Structure formats: C-alpha cells, structure tokens
C-alpha cells in the first residue's frame, strides 16, 4: 500500500506553501488540484537533496543500507574511462576498437542528458546516429517479422556510426549537424524560432555507405527513475494502448515488441527513444558494446559493432580475459552498472502546490498532453528490489509509441516502431535539466532549446495538443511552462 511520503510535510515547510487549499475548484476539473503524492514523483524512492548539479545522481532514498555500497561501485563503473587493450589494468581495457565515448558518464553527463554539438566543427559525442538499411532478402524480412532483429544493420558500418576508434584504426566517420531556423508565430503574436537539423556524415573510414541507408539521430537521455519505469506492470501499459484508435480521440499508442537477449523471446520495449530495449540491463549492455566497444554477457562480441567488412577492426587486440568470464565487462560489472542505473532517484518537487504550477497542470490536462504523458502509475512487486515495489510514481509517460508527425520523423523503423513513431519520454525531472546539465536540449536529437520549442515540434497524434498551446494567451503558456519546470 502506498503511504504518503514522510517528506511531504517537510517540503511544505521548505517551500513555505500552504498545501491545503489548491487555487482552483477540483469539483469543476478533476485534475486542477494538488494530488496526494505528486510532490514525490518517485514515491518513497524520491530524494530531498536540492541545490547542486548531482540532483539526478542520488540513490533511491529507500535503498537498503546493504545495497548502498553496490550503488557506489556501480557509480564508479559508470564513470570508468575504458582504455584500449592491452592495458596494464586488464579490468578496464577493451575499449572499441570503434566507439563513441570512453565512459557511460561522458554521454549521460551528471546522469542527465547529452547535448548536440555547438557548431558543425565540434564532434558530437553524446549525440550519435543509428544506422540500418531496409530488408532485401526473404530471410531479412523473416528476421524482422519474428522480432529477432529490430533492424537490418548497414552492411559495413553496422547499427551505429562510431566517430572514434582506438589508435591505428580508422574511425567510421564524422557526423555533422547543421540547423536551419524556422519561425513559428503563436496566436498572441509571439514568434518562436525552431531549428530544423540536417545530418551529414563525412570522412568515411570504410568506403561508401549503402545507398538505401536509414539513419536516426539519438541524444543521450536523462537517467533517473528507470528502475521504476521497469517496474510498471506490463498489463497496465498494454491497457493504455489503442493501436487502431478505437476510442476515436486521434491518439493511438502502440507497444514496441523487441527481442530480449536475456529472455530469448520478444518482450515489451520500454527504453530508448523508440522503446527498442525491454530492460535497463539490456539497454546498458547494448551501450557497453555499441557505444564503448566493451563485450558483456549478453553481447559477448569483443570487437563491438565491427562488421565483417571491417576486418582490420575485427583483428584488433581485445580485452577479453579468462579471469573475467572471457569478457571485457563480466556479469559482476554489468550487474553493478544496472543496479546503479536502476536506482537513480528523482528529486522531490518542492513547488508542486504553487498556484501557478497547479494552473499549468490544469492546462497540461486540458490541452491533451496527458493522453500520452500519463501522469501516474503504480509499480508492481519487484522481488529483487523491494524499494521499487508498489510505489505511486509520476513519470508522465505511457511508454508507448506515437506518430509525432513529419517534422520529427526519422523514417527509420526499429522493431515495430515505424519511421514517424517515438516513445513518449517521461517528463519527470525535466525541469531540472538546466541545473544538472548547465544547458537545455530536448527531444530525441536535442533540436529543441527550450520546453516551448519541444512542444511546438509536436504534430501528428499530438497536433491538437500543440494547437492548444499555440492558441494560449501568454499567461497560460507561462503557467504550463512553470508546471513543466516544476517536474
Ligand atoms: C555515446 C553516448 C552514450 C554512451 C557512452 C552511453 N549512452 Fe546510454 N544512451 C545514449 C543514447 C543516445 C540513448 C538512447 C538510445 C536509444 O534511443 O535507443 C541512451 C539510453 C540509455 C538508457 C535508456 C534510457 C531511457 O530513458 O530509455 C540507459 C539505461 C542507458 N543509456 C545506460 C547507459 C549505460 C549504463 C552506459 C555505459 C555502459 C551508457 N548508457 C553509455 C547514449 C550513450
Ligand atoms: C500523441 C502523444 C503526445 C502528446 C499528446 C504530447 N506529447 Fe509530448 N512527447 C511525445 C513524444 C512521442 C515525444 C518524443 C518526441 C521526440 O523526441 O521526437 C514527446 C516529447 C515531449 C517533450 C520533450 C521530452 C524530452 O525528454 O526531451 C516535452 C517537454 C513534451 N513532450 C511535452 C508535452 C506537452 C506539454 C504536451 C501537451 C501540450 C505534449 N507533450 C503532448 C508524445 C506526446
């Protein structure tokens, strides 16, 4: 059973707010008032630390004492800079040969999100390109249909463009991003500039790319609360799916079914911008192999994302060692990293009950945002993680796929997600981006520089919600943004 978190009275004192009297009439609108528990978005895992950049780096407040040390060990591994093999410390070698970054932390800076390059000359790092091609043979079509493969890799370059390589190896190429400004005029005359990105790849290291190449830019997302998202019962998420839009509200919502290497079966996708991964552990192990070039129990290939057409890369020395299960990162390492990633907690929302925030929350609901950004869920029983079990959580996501229109489309299917669909990202913590990262870049490729820009990119199933925001008088728009900023 959920009990009101003990920290709530403390927060009221801290924020100096009177929580008892929400400013609008809850009888007129069910969502206009303050709701019990919403100031603690992660339920009892929520922490109350404030004021520094490490707001997303705290463990679940209720993490049992005996697992705190594992969390710290996981943290160290998350920050570890991997070195190329052979190195004097075998425990930390095996980088690459091809890679995007040397540590998890390089992309998930302060456990927050990445940023796109500031200029076409700067290398991207925490923004990379996924690669694939459309299926060509009956076998490839069958592999996609069965769910065993989510994409057909680009024949030479694999599933991801690695911009870096260890010494003596060519890197795959350079990703360049340029932007064109598009002006959007809101109903009250305010003009907002959006940036439309263009991605190009140059300095190709292994010959031409397939002419049918499909690409998808991905920015490293923020990480707090993932263990809680993993703990939402599958049936609750599926109950919200409406693939054929049977209720006629213009919003469908489809699950992505993806191959789970751990279960050796198709499973519900929850993680990644297209819900391409079904668990925190699988997503983390995929990051080890593709982003850093480190082999793991589920992804044992020592040469990462090297393909058969990159023989020099396949032949490079690797860090697989007998004392580490013939891997570069053995089970003990991936378990600690998964525990760390799963246990990162959300900060409390001290301003949740302020009148302008509550007014913004009402507008969030009336504009239709909550149709995809589902405010709350209750986690199920997690035998291995009692701290994550049975919590009332406020992630503002349904974890389902939605068509957000042509402007955001990548035209690159992944599993059952088509080229216009994205998974609704959680909005919890989003108001803390500036504090944690020192910058604000939103959406799957970081093109939006503000929350308002992110909203204005919504289209497709979210066209009506976007239109509602465009039509808002300035004061209402500010309230909506205040609400998002309070999350
Ligand atoms: C080169 C940059 C980069 C590195 C290094 C990196 N990540 Fe990521 N991470 C990303 C991107 C981009 C995504 C989104 C992937 C997608 O859409 O499929 C992501 C997604 C994730 C997610 C899912 C988050 C969500 O909300 O769905 C987890 C968990 C994660 N990474 C953990 C890790 C761990 C653990 C490591 C180190 C082993 C790591 N990452 C290294 C860029 C990176
Ligand atoms: C039809 C479903 C849907 C509706 C309705 C919707 N969203 Fe979204 N939202 C999404 C999806 C999917 C994305 C990810 C798109 C992308 O990254 O390209 C997203 C992204 C966002 C982001 C950026 C998140 C991040 O981590 O970068 C914000 C902020 C946001 N939405 C706010 C809103 C607000 C406010 C409304 C109402 C005005 C709204 N959304 C309505 C589905 C929806």
Coordinates of C-alpha atoms and ligand atoms in Angstrom, one line a residue:
X1 CA 0.0 0.0 0.0
X2 CA 1.2 3.5 -0.8
X3 CA 1.6 5.7 2.2
X4 CA 2.0 9.4 1.9
X5 CA 5.8 10.1 2.0
X6 CA 7.1 11.3 5.2
X7 CA 9.0 14.0 3.3
X8 CA 5.9 15.9 2.3
X9 CA 5.3 17.9 5.4
X10 CA 9.0 18.8 5.3
X11 CA 8.6 20.0 1.7
X12 CA 5.6 22.2 2.7
X13 CA 7.8 23.9 5.3
X14 CA 10.7 24.3 2.9
X15 CA 8.6 25.8 0.1
X16 CA 6.6 27.9 2.5
X17 CA 3.5 26.9 0.7
X18 CA 0.1 26.1 2.0
X19 CA -0.7 22.7 0.5
X20 CA -4.2 22.5 1.9
X21 CA -6.0 24.9 -0.4
X22 CA -5.4 24.4 -4.1
X23 CA -6.4 27.6 -6.0
X24 CA -8.9 26.0 -8.5
X25 CA -12.1 24.1 -8.0
X26 CA -11.3 20.4 -8.0
X27 CA -15.0 19.7 -8.4
X28 CA -15.1 21.5 -11.8
X29 CA -12.0 19.8 -13.0
X30 CA -10.7 16.6 -11.6
X31 CA -7.0 17.5 -12.2
X32 CA -6.9 21.1 -11.2
X33 CA -6.0 20.5 -7.6
X34 CA -3.0 19.1 -5.9
X35 CA -3.0 15.4 -5.8
X36 CA -1.7 13.3 -2.9
X37 CA 1.8 12.0 -3.6
X38 CA 2.6 14.2 -6.6
X39 CA 5.4 16.1 -4.9
X40 CA 7.3 12.9 -4.6
X41 CA 7.5 11.7 -8.2
X42 CA 9.4 8.5 -7.4
X43 CA 7.2 7.6 -4.4
X44 CA 9.4 6.5 -1.5
X45 CA 12.5 6.5 -3.7
X46 CA 12.3 10.3 -4.1
X47 CA 15.2 12.2 -2.5
X48 CA 15.0 15.7 -1.0
X49 CA 18.5 16.9 -1.7
X50 CA 18.5 20.3 -3.5
X51 CA 20.8 22.8 -5.0
X52 CA 23.6 21.1 -6.8
X53 CA 24.3 19.5 -10.2
X54 CA 24.2 16.0 -8.8
X55 CA 20.4 16.1 -8.4
X56 CA 20.0 13.0 -10.7
X57 CA 22.9 11.1 -9.2
X58 CA 21.4 10.2 -5.8
X59 CA 20.3 6.7 -5.0
X60 CA 16.7 5.8 -4.2
X61 CA 16.1 7.3 -0.7
X62 CA 14.8 3.9 0.5
X63 CA 17.7 1.8 -1.0
X64 CA 18.6 -0.7 1.7
X65 CA 21.8 0.1 3.5
X66 CA 23.4 -3.2 2.3
X67 CA 23.0 -2.2 -1.3
X68 CA 24.4 1.4 -0.9
X69 CA 27.9 0.1 -1.4
X70 CA 27.0 -1.7 -4.6
X71 CA 25.4 1.6 -5.8
X72 CA 28.7 3.4 -5.2
X73 CA 30.6 0.6 -7.0
X74 CA 28.2 0.9 -9.9
X75 CA 28.7 4.7 -9.9
X76 CA 32.5 4.2 -10.2
X77 CA 32.0 1.8 -13.1
X78 CA 29.5 4.2 -14.8
X79 CA 32.3 6.8 -14.6
X80 CA 35.1 4.5 -15.5
X81 CA 37.1 5.6 -18.6
X82 CA 37.8 2.4 -20.6
X83 CA 41.3 2.0 -22.2
X84 CA 42.3 0.2 -25.3
X85 CA 43.6 -3.4 -25.0
X86 CA 46.1 -4.5 -24.0
X87 CA 46.5 -2.2 -21.0
X88 CA 48.2 -2.7 -17.6
X89 CA 44.9 -3.0 -15.8
X90 CA 43.0 -5.8 -17.5
X91 CA 39.9 -4.9 -15.6
X92 CA 39.4 -1.7 -17.5
X93 CA 40.6 -2.5 -21.0
X94 CA 38.9 -3.5 -24.2
X95 CA 37.7 -0.1 -25.5
X96 CA 36.5 -0.1 -29.1
X97 CA 38.1 -0.7 -31.5
X98 CA 35.3 1.5 -32.7
X99 CA 33.5 3.6 -30.1
X100 CA 31.5 6.8 -29.4
X101 CA 32.7 7.6 -25.9
X102 CA 35.0 6.0 -23.3
X103 CA 32.5 6.1 -20.4
X104 CA 28.8 6.0 -19.7
X105 CA 29.2 9.2 -17.9
X106 CA 30.6 11.0 -20.9
X107 CA 27.2 10.9 -22.6
X108 CA 24.9 10.8 -19.6
X109 CA 26.6 13.8 -18.1
X110 CA 25.7 14.0 -14.4
X111 CA 23.2 11.2 -15.1
X112 CA 21.3 13.8 -17.1
X113 CA 21.1 14.2 -20.8
X114 CA 23.6 14.9 -23.6
X115 CA 23.9 17.9 -25.9
X116 CA 24.2 18.2 -29.6
X117 CA 27.4 19.8 -30.9
X118 CA 27.6 23.5 -30.6
X119 CA 29.0 24.0 -34.1
X120 CA 29.4 21.9 -37.3
X121 CA 33.2 21.6 -36.4
X122 CA 32.6 20.2 -32.9
X123 CA 32.4 16.4 -32.7
X124 CA 29.1 15.1 -31.4
X125 CA 29.9 12.6 -28.6
X126 CA 26.5 12.4 -26.7
X127 CA 24.5 12.6 -29.9
X128 CA 25.0 9.7 -32.4
X129 CA 23.5 8.2 -35.5
X130 CA 21.9 4.8 -35.6
X131 CA 22.3 3.1 -39.0
X132 CA 20.4 0.5 -40.9
X133 CA 19.0 -0.5 -44.3
X134 CA 15.6 -1.8 -45.4
X135 CA 15.3 -5.6 -45.6
X136 CA 16.3 -7.0 -49.0
X137 CA 16.0 -10.8 -48.8
X138 CA 13.2 -13.1 -47.6
X139 CA 15.5 -14.1 -44.7
X140 CA 15.9 -10.5 -43.6
X141 CA 12.2 -9.9 -43.8
X142 CA 11.5 -13.0 -41.8
X143 CA 14.1 -12.0 -39.1
X144 CA 12.3 -8.6 -38.8
X145 CA 8.9 -10.1 -38.7
X146 CA 9.8 -12.6 -36.0
X147 CA 11.1 -9.8 -33.8
X148 CA 14.6 -11.4 -33.6
X149 CA 16.1 -8.4 -35.4
X150 CA 14.9 -4.8 -34.8
X151 CA 16.8 -3.5 -37.9
X152 CA 19.0 -4.8 -40.7
X153 CA 22.5 -3.3 -40.0
X154 CA 24.2 -1.2 -42.6
X155 CA 26.4 -3.9 -44.3
X156 CA 29.7 -2.3 -43.5
X157 CA 29.1 0.2 -40.7
X158 CA 26.7 -1.8 -38.6
X159 CA 23.9 -0.3 -36.5
X160 CA 25.7 2.8 -35.3
X161 CA 28.2 5.4 -36.6
X162 CA 31.2 5.3 -34.2
X163 CA 33.0 8.5 -34.6
X164 CA 36.1 7.3 -32.7
X165 CA 38.5 4.4 -32.9
X166 CA 41.5 3.2 -31.0
X167 CA 45.0 4.1 -32.2
X168 CA 45.9 2.6 -35.5
X169 CA 42.3 2.0 -36.6
X170 CA 40.3 4.2 -38.9
X171 CA 37.2 5.7 -37.3
X172 CA 33.9 5.3 -39.2
X173 CA 33.3 8.9 -40.0
X174 CA 32.2 12.3 -38.7
X175 CA 28.7 13.3 -38.0
X176 CA 27.9 16.9 -38.8
X177 CA 24.8 18.7 -37.7
X178 CA 23.6 22.0 -39.2
X179 CA 20.4 23.9 -38.4
X180 CA 18.0 26.0 -40.3
X181 CA 15.8 28.3 -38.3
X182 CA 12.0 28.1 -38.8
X183 CA 9.8 30.8 -37.3
X184 CA 6.5 29.8 -35.6
X185 CA 4.1 32.6 -34.8
X186 CA 1.8 31.9 -31.8
X187 CA -1.7 33.2 -31.6
X188 CA -0.7 36.2 -29.4
X189 CA 1.9 37.3 -32.0
X190 CA 5.0 35.9 -30.2
X191 CA 7.5 34.5 -32.7
X192 CA 9.5 31.4 -31.7
X193 CA 12.4 30.1 -33.7
X194 CA 12.7 26.4 -34.1
X195 CA 15.9 24.7 -35.5
X196 CA 15.4 22.1 -38.2
X197 CA 18.5 19.9 -38.2
X198 CA 20.3 18.3 -41.1
X199 CA 22.7 15.4 -40.5
X200 CA 25.6 14.6 -42.8
X201 CA 28.4 12.1 -42.5
X202 CA 31.8 12.8 -43.9
X203 CA 35.4 11.4 -43.6
X204 CA 34.1 7.9 -44.1
X205 CA 36.7 5.4 -43.0
X206 CA 35.4 2.2 -44.6
X207 CA 34.2 3.2 -48.1
X208 CA 30.8 4.3 -49.2
X209 CA 27.6 3.8 -47.2
X210 CA 24.8 1.7 -48.6
X211 CA 22.7 3.8 -50.9
X212 CA 19.5 2.8 -49.1
X213 CA 20.9 3.9 -45.7
X214 CA 18.5 4.8 -43.0
X215 CA 19.7 7.0 -40.1
X216 CA 18.3 8.0 -36.7
X217 CA 19.9 10.6 -34.5
X218 CA 19.8 9.9 -30.8
X219 CA 20.7 12.1 -27.9
X220 CA 21.6 10.6 -24.6
X221 CA 18.5 10.8 -22.3
X222 CA 18.4 11.6 -18.6
X223 CA 18.5 8.6 -16.4
X224 CA 16.7 9.0 -13.0
X225 CA 13.7 6.8 -12.3
X226 CA 14.4 4.0 -14.8
X227 CA 14.0 1.2 -12.3
X228 CA 10.6 2.5 -11.5
X229 CA 9.6 2.6 -15.2
X230 CA 10.9 -1.0 -15.4
X231 CA 8.6 -2.0 -12.5
X232 CA 5.3 -0.8 -14.1
X233 CA 3.3 -3.9 -14.7
X234 CA 3.2 -4.8 -18.4
X235 CA -0.6 -5.3 -18.3
X236 CA -1.1 -1.7 -17.1
X237 CA 0.9 -0.3 -20.0
X238 CA -0.8 -2.5 -22.6
X239 CA -4.2 -1.5 -21.2
X240 CA -3.4 2.1 -22.3
X241 CA -2.5 1.0 -25.9
X242 CA -5.1 1.9 -28.5
X243 CA -3.4 0.8 -31.7
X244 CA -6.3 1.4 -34.0
X245 CA -7.6 4.5 -32.1
X246 CA -10.8 2.6 -31.2
X247 CA -11.8 5.5 -28.9
X248 CA -11.5 8.0 -31.7
X249 CA -9.5 10.6 -29.8
X250 CA -6.9 10.9 -32.5
X251 CA -4.3 9.3 -30.3
X252 CA -3.3 5.7 -30.8
X253 CA -0.4 4.5 -28.7
X254 CA 1.3 1.2 -29.6
X255 CA 3.7 -1.0 -27.7
X256 CA 7.0 -1.8 -29.3
X257 CA 7.8 -5.6 -29.1
X258 CA 11.5 -6.1 -29.2
X259 CA 13.9 -9.1 -28.9
X260 CA 15.1 -9.6 -25.4
X261 CA 18.5 -11.4 -25.4
X262 CA 18.2 -12.2 -21.7
X263 CA 14.8 -13.9 -22.1
X264 CA 15.5 -15.2 -25.6
X265 CA 12.0 -14.0 -26.5
X266 CA 10.1 -11.0 -27.7
X267 CA 9.3 -8.6 -24.9
X268 CA 7.7 -5.2 -24.4
X269 CA 10.1 -2.4 -25.2
X270 CA 10.4 0.4 -22.6
X271 CA 13.8 2.1 -23.0
X272 CA 15.4 4.2 -25.7
X273 CA 13.7 6.9 -27.8
X274 CA 11.8 4.2 -29.8
X275 CA 11.3 1.8 -26.9
X276 CA 13.9 -0.5 -28.6
X277 CA 15.0 -2.2 -25.4
X278 CA 13.0 -4.1 -22.8
X279 CA 15.1 -3.7 -19.7
X280 CA 17.7 -1.4 -18.0
X281 CA 20.2 -4.2 -18.0
X282 CA 19.8 -4.9 -21.7
X283 CA 20.0 -1.3 -22.6
X284 CA 23.1 -0.9 -20.5
X285 CA 24.8 -3.9 -22.0
X286 CA 23.9 -2.7 -25.5
X287 CA 25.5 0.6 -24.6
X288 CA 28.7 -1.2 -23.4
X289 CA 29.1 -3.0 -26.7
X290 CA 27.9 -0.3 -29.2
X291 CA 28.8 3.0 -27.6
X292 CA 32.1 1.9 -25.8
X293 CA 33.0 -1.3 -27.6
X294 CA 33.1 -3.4 -24.4
X295 CA 31.8 -7.0 -24.5
X296 CA 29.3 -8.2 -21.9
X297 CA 27.5 -11.5 -21.0
X298 CA 24.5 -10.7 -23.3
X299 CA 26.7 -9.0 -26.0
X300 CA 29.9 -11.1 -26.0
X301 CA 31.4 -9.9 -29.2
X302 CA 34.8 -8.3 -28.3
X303 CA 35.0 -6.1 -31.3
X304 CA 31.8 -4.2 -30.6
X305 CA 29.9 -3.0 -33.6
X306 CA 32.7 -4.0 -36.1
X307 CA 31.3 -5.8 -39.2
X308 CA 32.7 -8.5 -41.4
X309 CA 33.6 -5.7 -43.9
X310 CA 35.9 -4.1 -41.3
X311 CA 38.5 -6.9 -41.0
X312 CA 41.2 -4.6 -39.5
X313 CA 38.8 -3.8 -36.7
X314 CA 37.9 -7.5 -36.1
X315 CA 41.6 -8.4 -35.9
X316 CA 42.5 -5.7 -33.3
X317 CA 43.6 -6.9 -29.8
X318 CA 40.7 -7.1 -27.4
X319 CA 40.3 -7.1 -23.6
X320 CA 38.5 -10.4 -23.2
X321 CA 40.3 -12.1 -20.3
X322 CA 40.0 -15.6 -18.8
X323 CA 39.6 -14.2 -15.2
X324 CA 36.6 -12.1 -16.4
X325 CA 34.5 -14.8 -18.0
X326 CA 36.4 -14.3 -21.3
X327 CA 34.6 -10.9 -21.5
X328 CA 35.7 -7.3 -21.1
X329 CA 32.9 -6.5 -18.7
X330 CA 31.8 -9.6 -16.8
X331 CA 28.4 -10.2 -15.2
X332 CA 29.6 -8.6 -11.9
X333 CA 30.4 -5.4 -13.7
X334 CA 27.2 -5.2 -15.8
X335 CA 25.1 -6.1 -12.7
X336 CA 26.6 -3.3 -10.7
X337 CA 26.1 -0.8 -13.5
X338 CA 22.5 -1.9 -14.0
X339 CA 21.8 -1.6 -10.2
X340 CA 23.3 1.9 -10.3
X341 CA 21.3 3.0 -13.3
X342 CA 18.1 1.4 -12.0
X343 CA 18.4 3.1 -8.6
X344 CA 19.0 6.7 -9.6
X345 CA 16.2 8.7 -7.9
X346 CA 14.1 11.6 -8.8
X347 CA 14.3 14.8 -6.7
X348 CA 11.2 15.9 -4.9
X349 CA 9.0 18.8 -6.3
X350 CA 9.0 21.5 -3.7
X351 CA 6.9 23.8 -5.8
X352 CA 4.2 21.3 -6.8
X353 CA 1.5 23.1 -4.9
X354 CA 2.2 26.7 -6.0
X355 CA -0.9 28.3 -7.6
X356 CA 0.8 29.0 -11.0
X357 CA 2.1 25.4 -11.1
X358 CA -1.3 24.0 -10.4
X359 CA -2.8 26.3 -13.0
X360 CA -0.2 25.0 -15.5
X361 CA -1.0 21.4 -14.5
X362 CA -4.7 22.0 -15.3
X363 CA -3.7 23.4 -18.7
X364 CA -1.5 20.4 -19.3
X365 CA -4.5 18.2 -18.9
X366 CA -7.0 20.4 -20.9
X367 CA -4.5 20.7 -23.8
X368 CA -4.5 16.9 -24.0
X369 CA -0.8 16.3 -23.1
X370 CA -1.8 13.7 -20.5
X371 CA -3.2 11.4 -23.3
X372 CA 0.4 10.3 -23.9
X373 CA 2.3 11.8 -21.0
X374 CA 0.3 9.6 -18.5
X375 CA 0.8 11.3 -15.1
X376 CA 1.0 8.4 -12.7
X377 CA 1.4 4.7 -12.5
X378 CA 1.8 2.2 -9.6
X379 CA 4.7 -0.1 -9.7
X380 CA 4.3 -3.8 -9.2
X381 CA 6.0 -6.2 -6.9
X382 CA 9.8 -6.5 -7.7
X383 CA 11.1 -9.3 -5.5
X384 CA 14.7 -8.4 -6.1
X385 CA 14.1 -4.7 -5.5
X386 CA 11.6 -4.1 -2.7
X387 CA 12.4 -0.4 -2.7
X388 CA 11.0 0.0 -6.2
X389 CA 7.9 -2.1 -5.5
X390 CA 4.4 -0.8 -5.0
X391 CA 5.2 2.8 -5.4
X392 CA 2.8 5.5 -6.7
X393 CA 5.0 7.3 -9.3
X394 CA 4.5 10.4 -11.5
X395 CA 6.6 9.8 -14.7
X396 CA 4.3 11.5 -17.2
X397 CA 4.7 8.8 -19.8
X398 CA 2.7 5.8 -21.2
X399 CA 6.0 4.3 -22.6
X400 CA 4.0 3.7 -25.9
X401 CA 4.8 4.7 -29.4
X402 CA 3.1 7.7 -31.1
X403 CA 3.3 9.2 -34.5
X404 CA 4.5 12.8 -33.9
X405 CA 4.4 13.9 -37.5
X406 CA 6.7 14.6 -40.3
X407 CA 8.9 17.2 -38.7
X408 CA 10.3 14.7 -36.1
X409 CA 10.1 11.6 -38.3
X410 CA 13.4 9.8 -38.9
X411 CA 12.0 7.4 -41.5
X412 CA 13.9 4.6 -39.9
X413 CA 11.8 1.7 -38.4
X414 CA 13.1 0.0 -35.3
X415 CA 11.2 -3.2 -34.3
X416 CA 7.5 -2.3 -34.5
X417 CA 8.1 1.4 -34.3
X418 CA 7.7 3.0 -37.7
X419 CA 9.7 5.9 -39.1
X420 CA 7.3 8.5 -37.6
X421 CA 6.9 7.0 -34.2
X422 CA 8.6 7.8 -30.9
X423 CA 8.1 6.5 -27.4
X424 CA 6.6 9.1 -25.1
X425 CA 9.5 10.2 -22.9
X426 CA 9.0 10.6 -19.2
X427 CA 8.7 14.3 -18.2
X428 CA 9.7 13.8 -14.5
X429 CA 12.8 15.8 -13.7
X430 CA 12.7 17.7 -17.0
X431 CA 12.5 21.0 -15.2
X432 CA 15.9 20.3 -13.6
X433 CA 17.8 19.9 -16.9
X434 CA 19.5 23.3 -16.6
X435 CA 20.6 22.7 -13.1
X436 CA 22.0 19.2 -13.8
X437 CA 23.4 19.8 -17.3
X438 CA 24.0 23.5 -17.5
X439 CA 22.1 23.6 -20.7
X440 CA 18.7 22.6 -22.1
X441 CA 18.3 20.5 -25.1
X442 CA 15.2 18.3 -25.6
X443 CA 13.7 15.7 -28.0
X444 CA 15.3 12.7 -29.4
X445 CA 18.1 14.7 -31.1
X446 CA 18.3 17.7 -28.8
X447 CA 17.0 20.1 -31.5
X448 CA 14.7 21.9 -29.0
X449 CA 16.5 24.5 -26.9
X450 CA 13.5 25.1 -24.6
X451 CA 10.5 23.3 -23.4
X452 CA 8.3 25.5 -25.6
X453 CA 10.3 24.6 -28.7
X454 CA 9.9 20.9 -27.7
X455 CA 6.1 21.4 -27.6
X456 CA 6.0 23.2 -30.9
X457 CA 7.7 20.3 -32.6
X458 CA 4.7 18.0 -31.6
X459 CA 2.5 17.1 -34.5
X460 CA 0.8 14.0 -35.9
X461 CA -1.2 12.5 -33.0
X462 CA -0.2 15.5 -30.9
X463 CA -1.4 18.1 -33.4
X464 CA -4.4 19.1 -31.2
X465 CA -2.3 19.4 -28.1
X466 CA 0.2 21.6 -29.9
X467 CA -2.6 23.8 -31.4
X468 CA -4.0 24.3 -27.9
X469 CA -0.6 25.7 -26.7
X470 CA -0.2 27.9 -29.8
X471 CA -3.6 29.4 -29.0
X472 CA -2.9 30.0 -25.3
X473 CA -2.6 33.6 -24.0
X474 CA 0.9 34.3 -22.7
X475 CA -0.1 33.9 -19.1
X476 CA -1.5 30.4 -19.7
X477 CA 1.6 29.4 -21.7
X478 CA 3.8 30.6 -18.9
X479 CA 1.8 28.6 -16.3
X480 CA 2.1 25.5 -18.5
X481 CA 5.9 26.0 -18.7
X482 CA 6.1 26.7 -15.0
X483 CA 4.4 23.4 -14.4
X484 CA 6.8 21.5 -16.7
X485 CA 9.6 23.4 -15.0
X486 CA 8.4 22.1 -11.6
X487 CA 8.6 18.5 -12.6
Ligands
LIG1 C1 27.9 7.7 -26.8 C2 26.9 8.2 -25.9 C3 26.4 7.2 -24.9 C4 27.2 6.4 -24.0 C5 28.7 6.3 -23.9 C6 26.2 5.7 -23.2 N1 24.9 6.0 -23.6 FE1 23.2 5.4 -22.7 N2 22.1 6.3 -24.1 C7 22.6 7.0 -25.1 C8 21.6 7.3 -26.1 C9 21.7 8.1 -27.4 C10 20.4 6.6 -25.6 C11 19.1 6.5 -26.3 C12 19.2 5.2 -27.1 C13 18.1 4.9 -28.0 O1 17.2 5.7 -28.3 O2 18.0 3.7 -28.4 C14 20.8 6.0 -24.3 C15 19.9 5.3 -23.5 C16 20.3 4.7 -22.3 C17 19.4 4.1 -21.4 C18 17.8 4.1 -21.5 C19 17.3 5.4 -21.0 C20 15.8 5.6 -21.3 O3 15.2 6.6 -20.8 O4 15.2 4.9 -22.1 C21 20.1 3.6 -20.4 C22 19.6 2.8 -19.2 C23 21.5 3.9 -20.7 N3 21.6 4.6 -21.8 C24 22.6 3.5 -19.9 C25 23.9 3.6 -20.3 C26 25.0 2.9 -19.6 C27 24.9 2.0 -18.4 C28 26.1 3.3 -20.3 C29 27.5 2.8 -20.1 C30 27.7 1.3 -20.2 C31 25.7 4.2 -21.4 N4 24.3 4.3 -21.3 C32 26.6 4.7 -22.3 C33 23.9 7.5 -25.2 C34 25.0 6.9 -24.6
LIG2 C1 0.4 11.9 -29.0 C2 1.2 11.8 -27.9 C3 1.8 13.1 -27.2 C4 1.0 14.2 -26.8 C5 -0.4 14.4 -26.9 C6 2.0 15.1 -26.2 N1 3.3 14.5 -26.3 FE1 5.0 15.4 -25.6 N2 6.1 13.9 -26.5 C7 5.5 12.8 -27.1 C8 6.6 12.1 -27.7 C9 6.4 10.8 -28.5 C10 7.8 12.8 -27.5 C11 9.2 12.5 -28.0 C12 9.4 13.1 -29.4 C13 10.8 13.2 -29.9 O1 11.7 13.1 -29.1 O2 11.0 13.3 -31.1 C14 7.4 13.9 -26.7 C15 8.3 14.8 -26.2 C16 8.0 15.9 -25.3 C17 8.9 16.7 -24.6 C18 10.4 16.6 -24.6 C19 10.9 15.5 -23.7 C20 12.3 15.2 -23.7 O3 12.8 14.4 -22.8 O4 13.1 15.8 -24.5 C21 8.2 17.6 -23.8 C22 8.7 18.7 -22.9 C23 6.8 17.3 -24.1 N3 6.7 16.2 -24.9 C24 5.7 18.0 -23.5 C25 4.4 17.8 -24.0 C26 3.3 18.8 -23.6 C27 3.4 20.0 -22.7 C28 2.2 18.3 -24.3 C29 0.9 19.0 -24.4 C30 0.8 20.3 -24.9 C31 2.6 17.1 -25.0 N4 3.9 16.9 -24.8 C32 1.7 16.3 -25.8 C33 4.2 12.4 -27.1 C34 3.2 13.3 -26.9

